[in-house]
Amino acid sequence: MRLDRPVVFGNWKMNGLRAEGLALAGALAERAVRLTGTLGIFPPFTLIHAVAQRVKDTAILVGGQDCHERASGAFTGCVSAPMLADAGAKAVILGHSERRHGFGETDALIRAKFRAARAAGLLVVLCIGETEAEYLAGERRSRLVAQLAGSLPEGIGPEGLVVAYEPVWAIGTGRTPSSDEIRAIHGELRALLAKRIVGGEAVPLLYGGSVKPENAAEIMALSDVDGVLVGGASLDARSFWSIYRAGGGA
Ligand code: PGA
């Protein structure tokens, strides 16, 4: 799958009944028949099929927000990677901080999910990020290094992988790191990925956490920032589209 810059992904989280989700997808579909960049939306499981159908004649990518590490079986309440693909998803977000911290997901579990997603042919959007306490303790870099090391399976290539740096303290808070900090972290992540994966320098790097139409242009102009992962502002078609445009997408 080719991911042209800017890569702008919207994580709807647990938002959207059918009518709202289809209206949002429809409003984006009108703007996105052809795209110079990459626009993706990650609705709740219940809407993946309907949303994928709604945008099927456009360039919009649809993905899931999580998947189970097994393909099928006695796992009440869970959704597997092949099920996501079967519903029309082309991608999946793994390791989002709300999964890591709200549901106790470990790097080892995320790595297992990663393998399952790859086996199902899904693009993986791997999220990493430090908590505020880690940030204040000066442990950001070591945390990110550990998360990358722990959640990337051995022997993978750069294809089908996107890494999103999302400081936990910036998600849904209106706070973001400074541009200098984002640039420095992304530069380090680029170098780490190049060391860990053959061709890893080509992996798209997204910033996530309180991205809005007002700050999107500055963030996406930074070196080593290939796009953004958007939560709240992706629930409004106009703001999500203006974020995409702010990154140079048309
Ligand atoms: P936010 O969420 O844009 O609402 O801060 C980002 C995310 O959780 O991916």
PDB file of C-alpha atoms and ligand atoms in Angstrom:
ATOM      1  CA  MET A   1       0.000   0.000   0.000  1.00  0.00           C
ATOM      2  CA  ARG A   2       1.459   3.383  -1.004  1.00  0.00           C
ATOM      3  CA  LEU A   3       1.162   6.073   1.624  1.00  0.00           C
ATOM      4  CA  ASP A   4       1.661   9.470   0.042  1.00  0.00           C
ATOM      5  CA  ARG A   5       2.335  12.438   2.369  1.00  0.00           C
ATOM      6  CA  PRO A   6       0.630  13.905   4.255  1.00  0.00           C
ATOM      7  CA  VAL A   7      -0.721  10.847   6.058  1.00  0.00           C
ATOM      8  CA  VAL A   8      -3.719  12.042   8.070  1.00  0.00           C
ATOM      9  CA  PHE A   9      -5.600   9.477  10.127  1.00  0.00           C
ATOM     10  CA  GLY A  10      -8.722  10.052  12.232  1.00  0.00           C
ATOM     11  CA  ASN A  11      -9.409   7.887  15.269  1.00  0.00           C
ATOM     12  CA  TRP A  12     -13.109   8.163  16.086  1.00  0.00           C
ATOM     13  CA  LYS A  13     -12.668   6.223  19.346  1.00  0.00           C
ATOM     14  CA  MET A  14     -16.003   5.154  20.894  1.00  0.00           C
ATOM     15  CA  ASN A  15     -18.009   7.751  19.001  1.00  0.00           C
ATOM     16  CA  GLY A  16     -20.577   7.496  16.290  1.00  0.00           C
ATOM     17  CA  LEU A  17     -23.931   5.845  15.894  1.00  0.00           C
ATOM     18  CA  ARG A  18     -24.770   4.712  12.394  1.00  0.00           C
ATOM     19  CA  ALA A  19     -26.408   7.938  11.197  1.00  0.00           C
ATOM     20  CA  GLU A  20     -23.589  10.186  12.479  1.00  0.00           C
ATOM     21  CA  GLY A  21     -20.834   7.900  11.271  1.00  0.00           C
ATOM     22  CA  LEU A  22     -22.300   7.627   7.797  1.00  0.00           C
ATOM     23  CA  ALA A  23     -22.873  11.376   7.617  1.00  0.00           C
ATOM     24  CA  LEU A  24     -19.256  12.025   8.587  1.00  0.00           C
ATOM     25  CA  ALA A  25     -17.934   9.438   6.138  1.00  0.00           C
ATOM     26  CA  GLY A  26     -20.206  10.851   3.435  1.00  0.00           C
ATOM     27  CA  ALA A  27     -19.013  14.414   3.992  1.00  0.00           C
ATOM     28  CA  LEU A  28     -15.404  13.253   3.654  1.00  0.00           C
ATOM     29  CA  ALA A  29     -16.206  11.071   0.649  1.00  0.00           C
ATOM     30  CA  GLU A  30     -17.445  14.096  -1.273  1.00  0.00           C
ATOM     31  CA  ARG A  31     -14.073  15.776  -0.837  1.00  0.00           C
ATOM     32  CA  ALA A  32     -11.835  12.761  -1.257  1.00  0.00           C
ATOM     33  CA  VAL A  33     -12.597  10.990  -4.514  1.00  0.00           C
ATOM     34  CA  ARG A  34      -8.950  11.489  -5.469  1.00  0.00           C
ATOM     35  CA  LEU A  35      -6.212  12.457  -3.042  1.00  0.00           C
ATOM     36  CA  THR A  36      -2.618  13.626  -3.319  1.00  0.00           C
ATOM     37  CA  GLY A  37      -1.932  12.360   0.207  1.00  0.00           C
ATOM     38  CA  THR A  38      -3.383   9.622   2.428  1.00  0.00           C
ATOM     39  CA  LEU A  39      -6.576  10.072   4.423  1.00  0.00           C
ATOM     40  CA  GLY A  40      -7.768   7.339   6.773  1.00  0.00           C
ATOM     41  CA  ILE A  41     -10.641   6.960   9.213  1.00  0.00           C
ATOM     42  CA  PHE A  42     -10.888   4.505  12.098  1.00  0.00           C
ATOM     43  CA  PRO A  43     -14.531   4.127  13.157  1.00  0.00           C
ATOM     44  CA  PRO A  44     -15.765   1.855  15.953  1.00  0.00           C
ATOM     45  CA  PHE A  45     -16.079  -1.825  14.995  1.00  0.00           C
ATOM     46  CA  THR A  46     -19.843  -1.563  14.515  1.00  0.00           C
ATOM     47  CA  LEU A  47     -19.445   0.975  11.697  1.00  0.00           C
ATOM     48  CA  ILE A  48     -16.475  -0.402   9.799  1.00  0.00           C
ATOM     49  CA  HIS A  49     -18.485  -2.300   7.232  1.00  0.00           C
ATOM     50  CA  ALA A  50     -21.011   0.466   6.594  1.00  0.00           C
ATOM     51  CA  VAL A  51     -18.345   3.179   6.459  1.00  0.00           C
ATOM     52  CA  ALA A  52     -16.134   1.104   4.149  1.00  0.00           C
ATOM     53  CA  GLN A  53     -19.106   0.702   1.826  1.00  0.00           C
ATOM     54  CA  ARG A  54     -19.859   4.411   1.997  1.00  0.00           C
ATOM     55  CA  VAL A  55     -16.336   5.434   0.939  1.00  0.00           C
ATOM     56  CA  LYS A  56     -15.613   2.582  -1.452  1.00  0.00           C
ATOM     57  CA  ASP A  57     -15.413   4.802  -4.539  1.00  0.00           C
ATOM     58  CA  THR A  58     -12.958   7.192  -2.888  1.00  0.00           C
ATOM     59  CA  ALA A  59      -9.307   7.110  -1.845  1.00  0.00           C
ATOM     60  CA  ILE A  60     -10.216   7.044   1.873  1.00  0.00           C
ATOM     61  CA  LEU A  61      -8.732   4.216   3.870  1.00  0.00           C
ATOM     62  CA  VAL A  62     -10.811   2.595   6.625  1.00  0.00           C
ATOM     63  CA  GLY A  63      -9.337   0.853   9.640  1.00  0.00           C
ATOM     64  CA  GLY A  64     -10.105  -0.606  13.053  1.00  0.00           C
ATOM     65  CA  GLN A  65      -8.969   0.763  16.409  1.00  0.00           C
ATOM     66  CA  ASP A  66      -7.710  -2.538  17.826  1.00  0.00           C
ATOM     67  CA  CYS A  67      -7.803  -6.277  17.151  1.00  0.00           C
ATOM     68  CA  HIS A  68      -7.342  -9.522  19.050  1.00  0.00           C
ATOM     69  CA  GLU A  69      -4.081 -11.410  18.726  1.00  0.00           C
ATOM     70  CA  ARG A  70      -5.802 -14.643  17.655  1.00  0.00           C
ATOM     71  CA  ALA A  71      -7.693 -15.184  14.409  1.00  0.00           C
ATOM     72  CA  SER A  72     -10.742 -16.830  15.977  1.00  0.00           C
ATOM     73  CA  GLY A  73     -11.887 -18.759  19.008  1.00  0.00           C
ATOM     74  CA  ALA A  74     -13.499 -18.483  22.410  1.00  0.00           C
ATOM     75  CA  PHE A  75     -12.734 -14.818  23.122  1.00  0.00           C
ATOM     76  CA  THR A  76     -16.049 -13.278  24.038  1.00  0.00           C
ATOM     77  CA  GLY A  77     -16.403  -9.675  23.008  1.00  0.00           C
ATOM     78  CA  CYS A  78     -13.265  -9.534  20.864  1.00  0.00           C
ATOM     79  CA  VAL A  79     -12.723  -8.835  17.167  1.00  0.00           C
ATOM     80  CA  SER A  80      -9.932 -10.462  15.174  1.00  0.00           C
ATOM     81  CA  ALA A  81      -7.748  -9.028  12.423  1.00  0.00           C
ATOM     82  CA  PRO A  82      -9.278 -11.271   9.710  1.00  0.00           C
ATOM     83  CA  MET A  83     -12.714 -10.061  10.856  1.00  0.00           C
ATOM     84  CA  LEU A  84     -11.612  -6.443  10.404  1.00  0.00           C
ATOM     85  CA  ALA A  85     -10.300  -7.204   6.932  1.00  0.00           C
ATOM     86  CA  ASP A  86     -13.495  -9.077   6.101  1.00  0.00           C
ATOM     87  CA  ALA A  87     -15.545  -6.030   7.125  1.00  0.00           C
ATOM     88  CA  GLY A  88     -13.563  -3.825   4.730  1.00  0.00           C
ATOM     89  CA  ALA A  89     -10.755  -2.511   6.947  1.00  0.00           C
ATOM     90  CA  LYS A  90      -7.324  -2.063   5.418  1.00  0.00           C
ATOM     91  CA  ALA A  91      -5.564  -0.962   8.591  1.00  0.00           C
ATOM     92  CA  VAL A  92      -5.616  -1.194  12.364  1.00  0.00           C
ATOM     93  CA  ILE A  93      -4.390   1.037  15.184  1.00  0.00           C
ATOM     94  CA  LEU A  94      -2.404  -0.911  17.787  1.00  0.00           C
ATOM     95  CA  GLY A  95      -1.006   0.186  21.130  1.00  0.00           C
ATOM     96  CA  HIS A  96      -3.059   3.343  21.465  1.00  0.00           C
ATOM     97  CA  SER A  97      -2.485   4.838  24.906  1.00  0.00           C
ATOM     98  CA  GLU A  98      -6.130   4.286  25.802  1.00  0.00           C
ATOM     99  CA  ARG A  99      -5.536   0.559  25.204  1.00  0.00           C
ATOM    100  CA  ARG A 100      -2.170   0.524  26.960  1.00  0.00           C
ATOM    101  CA  HIS A 101      -3.328   2.454  30.008  1.00  0.00           C
ATOM    102  CA  GLY A 102      -7.082   1.827  30.109  1.00  0.00           C
ATOM    103  CA  PHE A 103      -6.910  -1.892  29.334  1.00  0.00           C
ATOM    104  CA  GLY A 104      -3.445  -2.792  30.584  1.00  0.00           C
ATOM    105  CA  GLU A 105      -2.045  -3.732  27.184  1.00  0.00           C
ATOM    106  CA  THR A 106       1.637  -4.634  27.308  1.00  0.00           C
ATOM    107  CA  ASP A 107       4.257  -4.387  24.588  1.00  0.00           C
ATOM    108  CA  ALA A 108       4.240  -8.193  24.334  1.00  0.00           C
ATOM    109  CA  LEU A 109       0.486  -8.247  23.700  1.00  0.00           C
ATOM    110  CA  ILE A 110       0.777  -5.467  21.148  1.00  0.00           C
ATOM    111  CA  ARG A 111       3.523  -7.409  19.381  1.00  0.00           C
ATOM    112  CA  ALA A 112       1.243 -10.458  19.192  1.00  0.00           C
ATOM    113  CA  LYS A 113      -1.558  -8.310  17.805  1.00  0.00           C
ATOM    114  CA  PHE A 114       0.904  -6.847  15.306  1.00  0.00           C
ATOM    115  CA  ARG A 115       1.691 -10.323  13.977  1.00  0.00           C
ATOM    116  CA  ALA A 116      -2.013 -11.102  13.691  1.00  0.00           C
ATOM    117  CA  ALA A 117      -2.696  -7.863  11.832  1.00  0.00           C
ATOM    118  CA  ARG A 118       0.158  -8.489   9.423  1.00  0.00           C
ATOM    119  CA  ALA A 119      -1.057 -12.026   8.779  1.00  0.00           C
ATOM    120  CA  ALA A 120      -4.448 -10.555   7.853  1.00  0.00           C
ATOM    121  CA  GLY A 121      -2.797  -8.073   5.473  1.00  0.00           C
ATOM    122  CA  LEU A 122      -3.632  -5.003   7.533  1.00  0.00           C
ATOM    123  CA  LEU A 123      -1.522  -1.849   7.707  1.00  0.00           C
ATOM    124  CA  VAL A 124      -0.455  -1.350  11.334  1.00  0.00           C
ATOM    125  CA  VAL A 125      -0.546   2.093  12.920  1.00  0.00           C
ATOM    126  CA  LEU A 126       1.617   1.489  15.974  1.00  0.00           C
ATOM    127  CA  CYS A 127       1.198   4.095  18.724  1.00  0.00           C
ATOM    128  CA  ILE A 128       3.876   4.878  21.277  1.00  0.00           C
ATOM    129  CA  GLY A 129       4.155   7.694  23.792  1.00  0.00           C
ATOM    130  CA  GLU A 130       5.261   8.598  27.287  1.00  0.00           C
ATOM    131  CA  THR A 131       3.044   9.539  30.221  1.00  0.00           C
ATOM    132  CA  GLU A 132       3.316  12.908  31.903  1.00  0.00           C
ATOM    133  CA  ALA A 133       5.160  11.360  34.871  1.00  0.00           C
ATOM    134  CA  GLU A 134       7.704   9.782  32.514  1.00  0.00           C
ATOM    135  CA  TYR A 135       8.055  13.079  30.678  1.00  0.00           C
ATOM    136  CA  LEU A 136       8.678  14.991  33.915  1.00  0.00           C
ATOM    137  CA  ALA A 137      11.141  12.358  35.097  1.00  0.00           C
ATOM    138  CA  GLY A 138      13.186  12.731  31.903  1.00  0.00           C
ATOM    139  CA  GLU A 139      12.322   9.188  30.843  1.00  0.00           C
ATOM    140  CA  ARG A 140      10.680   9.978  27.544  1.00  0.00           C
ATOM    141  CA  ARG A 141      13.408   8.678  25.282  1.00  0.00           C
ATOM    142  CA  SER A 142      13.949   5.448  27.193  1.00  0.00           C
ATOM    143  CA  ARG A 143      10.197   4.829  27.255  1.00  0.00           C
ATOM    144  CA  LEU A 144       9.863   5.261  23.502  1.00  0.00           C
ATOM    145  CA  VAL A 145      12.881   3.075  22.827  1.00  0.00           C
ATOM    146  CA  ALA A 146      11.419   0.359  25.060  1.00  0.00           C
ATOM    147  CA  GLN A 147       7.966   0.558  23.485  1.00  0.00           C
ATOM    148  CA  LEU A 148       9.372   0.304  19.984  1.00  0.00           C
ATOM    149  CA  ALA A 149      11.686  -2.550  20.918  1.00  0.00           C
ATOM    150  CA  GLY A 150       8.916  -4.409  22.719  1.00  0.00           C
ATOM    151  CA  SER A 151       6.060  -4.009  20.288  1.00  0.00           C
ATOM    152  CA  LEU A 152       7.737  -4.463  16.896  1.00  0.00           C
ATOM    153  CA  PRO A 153       7.992  -8.140  15.938  1.00  0.00           C
ATOM    154  CA  GLU A 154      11.395  -9.443  14.789  1.00  0.00           C
ATOM    155  CA  GLY A 155      12.118  -9.572  11.097  1.00  0.00           C
ATOM    156  CA  ILE A 156       9.415  -7.247   9.833  1.00  0.00           C
ATOM    157  CA  GLY A 157       9.932  -4.923   6.880  1.00  0.00           C
ATOM    158  CA  PRO A 158       8.953  -1.279   6.602  1.00  0.00           C
ATOM    159  CA  GLU A 159       5.928  -1.948   4.391  1.00  0.00           C
ATOM    160  CA  GLY A 160       2.575  -1.873   6.089  1.00  0.00           C
ATOM    161  CA  LEU A 161       3.873   0.015   9.116  1.00  0.00           C
ATOM    162  CA  VAL A 162       3.135   3.521  10.341  1.00  0.00           C
ATOM    163  CA  VAL A 163       4.403   4.733  13.721  1.00  0.00           C
ATOM    164  CA  ALA A 164       2.478   7.384  15.636  1.00  0.00           C
ATOM    165  CA  TYR A 165       4.181   9.297  18.435  1.00  0.00           C
ATOM    166  CA  GLU A 166       1.446  10.324  20.857  1.00  0.00           C
ATOM    167  CA  PRO A 167       2.511  11.725  24.230  1.00  0.00           C
ATOM    168  CA  VAL A 168      -0.174  10.504  26.644  1.00  0.00           C
ATOM    169  CA  TRP A 169      -0.333  13.934  28.279  1.00  0.00           C
ATOM    170  CA  ALA A 170      -1.170  15.572  24.952  1.00  0.00           C
ATOM    171  CA  ILE A 171      -4.120  13.343  24.052  1.00  0.00           C
ATOM    172  CA  GLY A 172      -7.415  15.162  24.443  1.00  0.00           C
ATOM    173  CA  THR A 173      -5.862  17.824  26.667  1.00  0.00           C
ATOM    174  CA  GLY A 174      -5.255  20.715  24.273  1.00  0.00           C
ATOM    175  CA  ARG A 175      -1.546  20.588  25.206  1.00  0.00           C
ATOM    176  CA  THR A 176       1.190  19.661  22.752  1.00  0.00           C
ATOM    177  CA  PRO A 177       4.961  19.435  22.971  1.00  0.00           C
ATOM    178  CA  SER A 178       6.848  22.350  21.401  1.00  0.00           C
ATOM    179  CA  SER A 179       7.738  22.139  17.736  1.00  0.00           C
ATOM    180  CA  ASP A 180      11.386  21.681  18.675  1.00  0.00           C
ATOM    181  CA  GLU A 181      10.499  18.730  20.883  1.00  0.00           C
ATOM    182  CA  ILE A 182       8.362  17.074  18.216  1.00  0.00           C
ATOM    183  CA  ARG A 183      11.092  17.565  15.610  1.00  0.00           C
ATOM    184  CA  ALA A 184      13.758  16.117  17.895  1.00  0.00           C
ATOM    185  CA  ILE A 185      11.681  13.092  18.932  1.00  0.00           C
ATOM    186  CA  HIS A 186      10.684  12.308  15.353  1.00  0.00           C
ATOM    187  CA  GLY A 187      14.309  12.556  14.238  1.00  0.00           C
ATOM    188  CA  GLU A 188      15.268  10.058  16.921  1.00  0.00           C
ATOM    189  CA  LEU A 189      12.410   7.737  16.024  1.00  0.00           C
ATOM    190  CA  ARG A 190      13.478   7.832  12.368  1.00  0.00           C
ATOM    191  CA  ALA A 191      17.003   6.822  13.377  1.00  0.00           C
ATOM    192  CA  LEU A 192      15.754   4.084  15.709  1.00  0.00           C
ATOM    193  CA  LEU A 193      13.523   2.608  13.006  1.00  0.00           C
ATOM    194  CA  ALA A 194      16.374   2.722  10.477  1.00  0.00           C
ATOM    195  CA  LYS A 195      18.511   0.752  12.916  1.00  0.00           C
ATOM    196  CA  ARG A 196      15.839  -1.765  13.801  1.00  0.00           C
ATOM    197  CA  ILE A 197      14.264  -2.441  10.372  1.00  0.00           C
ATOM    198  CA  VAL A 198      15.937  -2.737   6.983  1.00  0.00           C
ATOM    199  CA  GLY A 199      14.551   0.263   5.094  1.00  0.00           C
ATOM    200  CA  GLY A 200      12.990   1.514   8.348  1.00  0.00           C
ATOM    201  CA  GLU A 201      13.782   5.148   7.549  1.00  0.00           C
ATOM    202  CA  ALA A 202      10.877   5.037   5.066  1.00  0.00           C
ATOM    203  CA  VAL A 203       8.265   4.247   7.752  1.00  0.00           C
ATOM    204  CA  PRO A 204       5.801   7.171   7.925  1.00  0.00           C
ATOM    205  CA  LEU A 205       5.956   8.937  11.297  1.00  0.00           C
ATOM    206  CA  LEU A 206       2.817  10.613  12.597  1.00  0.00           C
ATOM    207  CA  TYR A 207       2.420  12.971  15.515  1.00  0.00           C
ATOM    208  CA  GLY A 208      -0.747  12.638  17.598  1.00  0.00           C
ATOM    209  CA  GLY A 209      -2.208  14.510  20.571  1.00  0.00           C
ATOM    210  CA  SER A 210      -4.433  17.618  20.416  1.00  0.00           C
ATOM    211  CA  VAL A 211      -3.919  18.182  16.687  1.00  0.00           C
ATOM    212  CA  LYS A 212      -6.347  20.855  15.489  1.00  0.00           C
ATOM    213  CA  PRO A 213      -6.783  22.890  12.306  1.00  0.00           C
ATOM    214  CA  GLU A 214      -4.944  25.716  14.117  1.00  0.00           C
ATOM    215  CA  ASN A 215      -1.714  23.810  14.843  1.00  0.00           C
ATOM    216  CA  ALA A 216      -1.710  21.208  12.052  1.00  0.00           C
ATOM    217  CA  ALA A 217       0.274  23.222   9.498  1.00  0.00           C
ATOM    218  CA  GLU A 218       3.098  23.998  11.907  1.00  0.00           C
ATOM    219  CA  ILE A 219       3.328  20.402  13.116  1.00  0.00           C
ATOM    220  CA  MET A 220       3.269  18.850   9.649  1.00  0.00           C
ATOM    221  CA  ALA A 221       5.898  21.284   8.365  1.00  0.00           C
ATOM    222  CA  LEU A 222       8.430  19.809  10.817  1.00  0.00           C
ATOM    223  CA  SER A 223      11.114  17.549   9.442  1.00  0.00           C
ATOM    224  CA  ASP A 224      10.418  13.848  10.027  1.00  0.00           C
ATOM    225  CA  VAL A 225       6.704  14.486  10.609  1.00  0.00           C
ATOM    226  CA  ASP A 226       4.902  12.736   7.754  1.00  0.00           C
ATOM    227  CA  GLY A 227       1.415  13.319   9.043  1.00  0.00           C
ATOM    228  CA  VAL A 228      -0.853  13.273  12.070  1.00  0.00           C
ATOM    229  CA  LEU A 229      -3.178  10.992  14.012  1.00  0.00           C
ATOM    230  CA  VAL A 230      -6.224  12.975  15.061  1.00  0.00           C
ATOM    231  CA  GLY A 231      -8.790  12.141  17.727  1.00  0.00           C
ATOM    232  CA  GLY A 232     -11.391  14.755  18.669  1.00  0.00           C
ATOM    233  CA  ALA A 233     -10.944  16.980  15.620  1.00  0.00           C
ATOM    234  CA  SER A 234     -11.540  14.023  13.278  1.00  0.00           C
ATOM    235  CA  LEU A 235     -15.203  13.853  14.352  1.00  0.00           C
ATOM    236  CA  ASP A 236     -15.974  16.970  12.364  1.00  0.00           C
ATOM    237  CA  ALA A 237     -15.549  16.634   8.585  1.00  0.00           C
ATOM    238  CA  ARG A 238     -14.646  20.278   8.108  1.00  0.00           C
ATOM    239  CA  SER A 239     -11.883  20.329  10.734  1.00  0.00           C
ATOM    240  CA  PHE A 240     -10.526  16.932   9.717  1.00  0.00           C
ATOM    241  CA  TRP A 241     -10.370  18.016   6.090  1.00  0.00           C
ATOM    242  CA  SER A 242      -8.722  21.327   6.972  1.00  0.00           C
ATOM    243  CA  ILE A 243      -6.071  19.432   8.955  1.00  0.00           C
ATOM    244  CA  TYR A 244      -5.411  17.332   5.857  1.00  0.00           C
ATOM    245  CA  ARG A 245      -5.193  20.481   3.728  1.00  0.00           C
ATOM    246  CA  ALA A 246      -2.897  22.127   6.273  1.00  0.00           C
ATOM    247  CA  GLY A 247      -0.445  19.273   5.695  1.00  0.00           C
ATOM    248  CA  GLY A 248      -0.396  20.037   1.981  1.00  0.00           C
ATOM    249  CA  GLY A 249      -2.957  17.440   0.993  1.00  0.00           C
ATOM    250  CA  ALA A 250      -5.386  18.087  -1.811  1.00  0.00           C
TER     251      ALA A 250
HETATM  252  P1  PGA B   1      -6.869  13.945  20.344  1.00  0.00           P
HETATM  253  O1  PGA B   1      -6.578  12.357  20.337  1.00  0.00           O
HETATM  254  O2  PGA B   1      -6.584  14.442  18.933  1.00  0.00           O
HETATM  255  O3  PGA B   1      -8.310  14.068  20.709  1.00  0.00           O
HETATM  256  O4  PGA B   1      -5.930  14.549  21.331  1.00  0.00           O
HETATM  257  C1  PGA B   1      -5.470  11.845  19.639  1.00  0.00           C
HETATM  258  C2  PGA B   1      -5.462  10.340  19.706  1.00  0.00           C
HETATM  259  O5  PGA B   1      -5.869   9.767  20.730  1.00  0.00           O
HETATM  260  O6  PGA B   1      -5.060   9.683  18.725  1.00  0.00           O
END
